[in-house]
């Protein structure tokens, strides 16, 4: 049985003071989520990780939005996994489409980061998804299949069992143009079959999320799909009321 999972990706939003306010306000409904066997989390900017970790409930997952695969060295502007671990951070987004688009995040680079996270007992939340041009060309499965196979290459079934995958069609992110729940189900099921082909039955326990214009009004519909285990939410995770409503709507 896969536990439902709702993760907010704050992207480049919120001052540290605003992150603190959110963290404090989220404590009661983190307890509510726990009581209902739902995992919830947020991925603040690096600068707010320590603050959110300190002021949010211990039941709130706090993840980074990126990391470097090397432990240390001459990589100006980067953050390493040991730096995250020292703050108690044990989750990290990898391969978000905005990083793939603006920061040349390739499947190979994602693979190095995922391997480094797993070696450090951290949970990678690996994002995949096709662009509008790829969707319109009918290439969704080709693109997403390659992202999954290359991003998770050279790993064992034991290593991937706690990993989470998020399917986020690029054309649905921040556009208000959601993929239908049918598309979300089809591609999440395709991802699970790809995982099964690579890793065997462990695929049944791997959580797969949908992301892209998820709002309180549509979250339940996505989560009612058999292969959609939760949501990765951008805009609607920024306001405490809306995040709470997302949680309440999937109880
Ligand atoms: P929106 O929910 O704002 O479309 O963003 C989705 C996303 O990119 C989450 O990682």
XYZ file of C-alpha atoms and ligand atoms in Angstrom:
261
model
C 0.000 0.000 0.000
C 1.535 3.281 -1.090
C 0.994 6.234 1.254
C -0.353 9.383 -0.335
C 2.225 12.143 -0.697
C 1.721 15.857 -1.258
C 4.821 18.004 -1.798
C 4.983 21.752 -2.321
C 7.790 23.056 -4.510
C 8.274 26.687 -3.584
C 10.750 27.355 -6.408
C 12.361 30.815 -6.049
C 9.671 32.166 -3.737
C 9.407 33.258 -0.111
C 11.785 35.269 2.014
C 13.165 33.437 5.012
C 10.708 35.338 7.232
C 7.795 34.200 5.063
C 9.030 30.617 5.104
C 9.125 30.743 8.898
C 5.560 32.053 9.056
C 4.367 29.230 6.790
C 6.269 26.594 8.772
C 4.693 27.678 12.051
C 1.206 27.873 10.543
C 1.527 24.401 9.005
C 2.031 22.553 12.298
C -1.640 21.701 12.982
C -2.419 20.291 9.586
C 0.832 18.322 9.449
C -0.626 16.460 12.424
C -3.927 16.067 10.599
C -2.149 14.645 7.555
C -0.210 12.212 9.710
C -3.372 11.062 11.425
C -4.813 10.285 8.015
C -1.705 8.447 6.782
C -0.753 11.141 4.313
C 2.823 12.366 3.953
C 3.253 16.056 3.258
C 6.302 18.145 2.559
C 7.707 21.367 1.184
C 10.846 22.223 -0.765
C 11.934 25.747 0.180
C 14.965 27.557 -1.227
C 18.320 26.587 0.252
C 18.275 29.726 2.383
C 15.087 28.743 4.180
C 15.759 25.041 4.699
C 17.126 25.401 8.231
C 14.282 27.728 9.215
C 11.542 25.462 7.924
C 13.215 22.425 9.461
C 13.298 24.210 12.817
C 9.765 25.596 12.882
C 7.668 23.068 10.956
C 6.322 19.881 12.487
C 8.726 16.955 12.590
C 6.085 15.227 10.453
C 6.620 17.682 7.612
C 9.107 16.472 4.986
C 11.549 19.249 4.159
C 13.381 18.829 0.862
C 15.922 20.789 -1.125
C 15.240 21.747 -4.730
C 18.638 20.653 -6.032
C 22.085 19.506 -4.928
C 25.526 18.862 -6.376
C 26.722 15.284 -6.771
C 30.221 15.971 -5.421
C 30.830 16.173 -1.689
C 32.853 19.390 -1.864
C 35.189 21.270 -4.145
C 35.548 24.181 -6.522
C 31.930 24.486 -7.657
C 30.990 28.106 -7.059
C 27.358 28.614 -6.144
C 26.627 24.937 -5.531
C 25.402 23.095 -2.425
C 26.543 19.584 -1.506
C 24.655 16.670 -0.006
C 26.637 16.698 3.291
C 25.652 20.369 3.699
C 21.996 19.404 3.380
C 22.361 16.431 5.673
C 23.924 18.553 8.376
C 20.670 20.536 8.485
C 18.638 17.343 8.771
C 17.392 17.532 5.187
C 16.815 14.084 3.747
C 14.796 14.729 0.586
C 15.795 16.489 -2.620
C 14.082 17.280 -5.921
C 16.123 16.237 -8.919
C 15.614 17.069 -12.581
C 12.803 19.581 -12.273
C 11.956 20.804 -15.773
C 12.943 24.363 -14.872
C 16.419 23.081 -14.052
C 16.463 20.964 -17.193
C 15.482 24.054 -19.223
C 17.528 26.800 -17.581
C 20.438 24.927 -16.016
C 21.290 22.204 -18.492
C 20.224 19.429 -16.134
C 20.609 16.323 -18.296
C 19.453 12.788 -17.515
C 23.113 11.855 -16.965
C 23.585 14.649 -14.436
C 20.347 13.650 -12.697
C 21.676 10.092 -12.518
C 24.876 11.221 -10.780
C 22.845 13.240 -8.262
C 20.354 10.443 -7.608
C 23.158 7.949 -7.008
C 24.890 10.362 -4.626
C 21.646 11.012 -2.714
C 20.895 7.316 -2.330
C 24.464 6.625 -1.201
C 23.792 9.205 1.528
C 20.452 7.679 2.584
C 18.480 10.566 1.154
C 15.264 10.369 -0.852
C 15.433 11.683 -4.411
C 12.187 13.045 -5.825
C 12.971 12.632 -9.502
C 10.999 14.841 -11.910
C 10.298 13.841 -15.492
C 8.020 15.224 -18.188
C 7.791 16.219 -21.827
C 7.656 19.660 -23.439
C 4.646 20.905 -25.397
C 6.409 20.212 -28.715
C 7.186 16.651 -27.604
C 3.608 16.148 -26.396
C 2.196 17.419 -29.686
C 4.562 15.197 -31.650
C 3.259 12.165 -29.711
C 6.686 11.618 -28.123
C 5.659 11.684 -24.459
C 6.439 8.039 -23.720
C 9.694 8.130 -25.666
C 10.905 11.194 -23.723
C 9.645 10.134 -20.301
C 10.869 6.558 -20.816
C 14.383 7.826 -21.579
C 14.313 10.181 -18.589
C 13.395 7.294 -16.288
C 15.852 4.787 -17.790
C 18.804 7.182 -18.003
C 18.121 9.002 -14.746
C 17.869 5.737 -12.823
C 20.570 3.808 -14.676
C 22.946 1.544 -12.716
C 20.776 1.396 -9.607
C 19.477 -1.752 -7.918
C 15.915 -2.485 -6.847
C 17.004 -2.207 -3.214
C 18.396 1.283 -3.907
C 15.288 2.637 -5.634
C 12.663 1.327 -3.248
C 12.188 4.639 -1.378
C 12.671 6.906 -4.362
C 9.747 9.008 -5.624
C 9.089 9.942 -9.245
C 7.046 12.975 -10.298
C 5.487 13.221 -13.744
C 5.222 16.899 -14.615
C 4.354 17.668 -18.232
C 6.221 20.901 -18.930
C 3.245 22.378 -20.778
C 1.098 22.135 -17.666
C 3.473 23.812 -15.212
C 2.337 27.223 -14.060
C 0.104 27.529 -17.115
C -3.248 26.572 -15.616
C -3.421 24.021 -18.478
C -3.548 20.759 -16.590
C -3.038 17.412 -18.140
C -6.320 15.521 -17.853
C -6.455 12.908 -15.119
C -6.537 10.336 -17.942
C -3.197 11.566 -19.288
C -1.762 11.665 -15.753
C -2.894 8.073 -15.138
C -1.632 6.812 -18.524
C 1.838 8.270 -18.088
C 2.170 7.410 -14.385
C 1.175 3.836 -15.249
C 3.715 3.849 -18.095
C 6.380 5.068 -15.617
C 5.470 2.235 -13.244
C 5.747 -0.326 -16.039
C 9.144 1.112 -16.998
C 10.230 0.844 -13.360
C 8.956 -2.740 -13.264
C 10.943 -3.577 -16.364
C 14.065 -2.103 -14.753
C 13.636 -3.157 -11.128
C 10.935 -5.813 -10.907
C 8.136 -5.855 -8.338
C 9.681 -3.109 -6.230
C 7.915 -0.839 -8.773
C 4.626 -1.536 -6.952
C 5.917 0.274 -3.877
C 7.456 3.303 -5.609
C 5.371 6.435 -5.300
C 4.621 8.353 -8.482
C 3.247 11.888 -8.278
C 1.542 14.131 -10.821
C 2.528 17.797 -11.032
C 1.355 20.700 -13.158
C -1.317 23.230 -12.199
C -2.561 21.093 -9.318
C -5.034 23.114 -7.236
C -7.349 22.354 -4.314
C -10.214 21.920 -6.797
C -8.541 19.229 -8.917
C -6.172 17.463 -6.511
C -8.673 14.776 -5.553
C -9.340 13.825 -9.140
C -5.633 13.158 -9.760
C -5.262 11.176 -6.570
C -8.182 8.967 -7.475
C -6.136 7.562 -10.396
C -4.725 4.139 -9.460
C -1.120 4.960 -10.398
C -1.051 8.551 -9.122
C 0.079 8.438 -5.494
C 0.192 12.142 -4.835
C 1.014 15.560 -6.198
C 3.945 17.909 -6.609
C 2.505 21.389 -6.389
C 4.008 24.750 -7.270
C 1.790 27.845 -7.142
C -0.954 26.380 -4.954
C 1.571 25.352 -2.290
C 2.732 28.886 -1.593
C -0.188 30.161 0.453
C -0.822 28.403 3.708
C -4.614 28.364 3.189
C -4.333 26.823 -0.215
C -1.781 24.236 0.955
C -4.064 23.309 3.826
C -6.987 23.000 1.429
C -4.932 20.678 -0.787
C -4.316 18.454 2.237
C -7.943 18.554 3.425
C -9.234 17.720 -0.032
C -7.354 14.421 -0.137
C -8.077 13.212 3.397
P 2.479 24.598 -10.692
O 1.709 23.794 -9.677
O 2.631 26.039 -10.326
O 1.965 24.373 -12.077
O 3.980 24.009 -10.676
C 4.176 22.654 -10.763
C 5.580 22.355 -10.481
O 6.474 22.686 -11.248
C 5.916 21.666 -9.211
O 7.230 21.220 -9.202
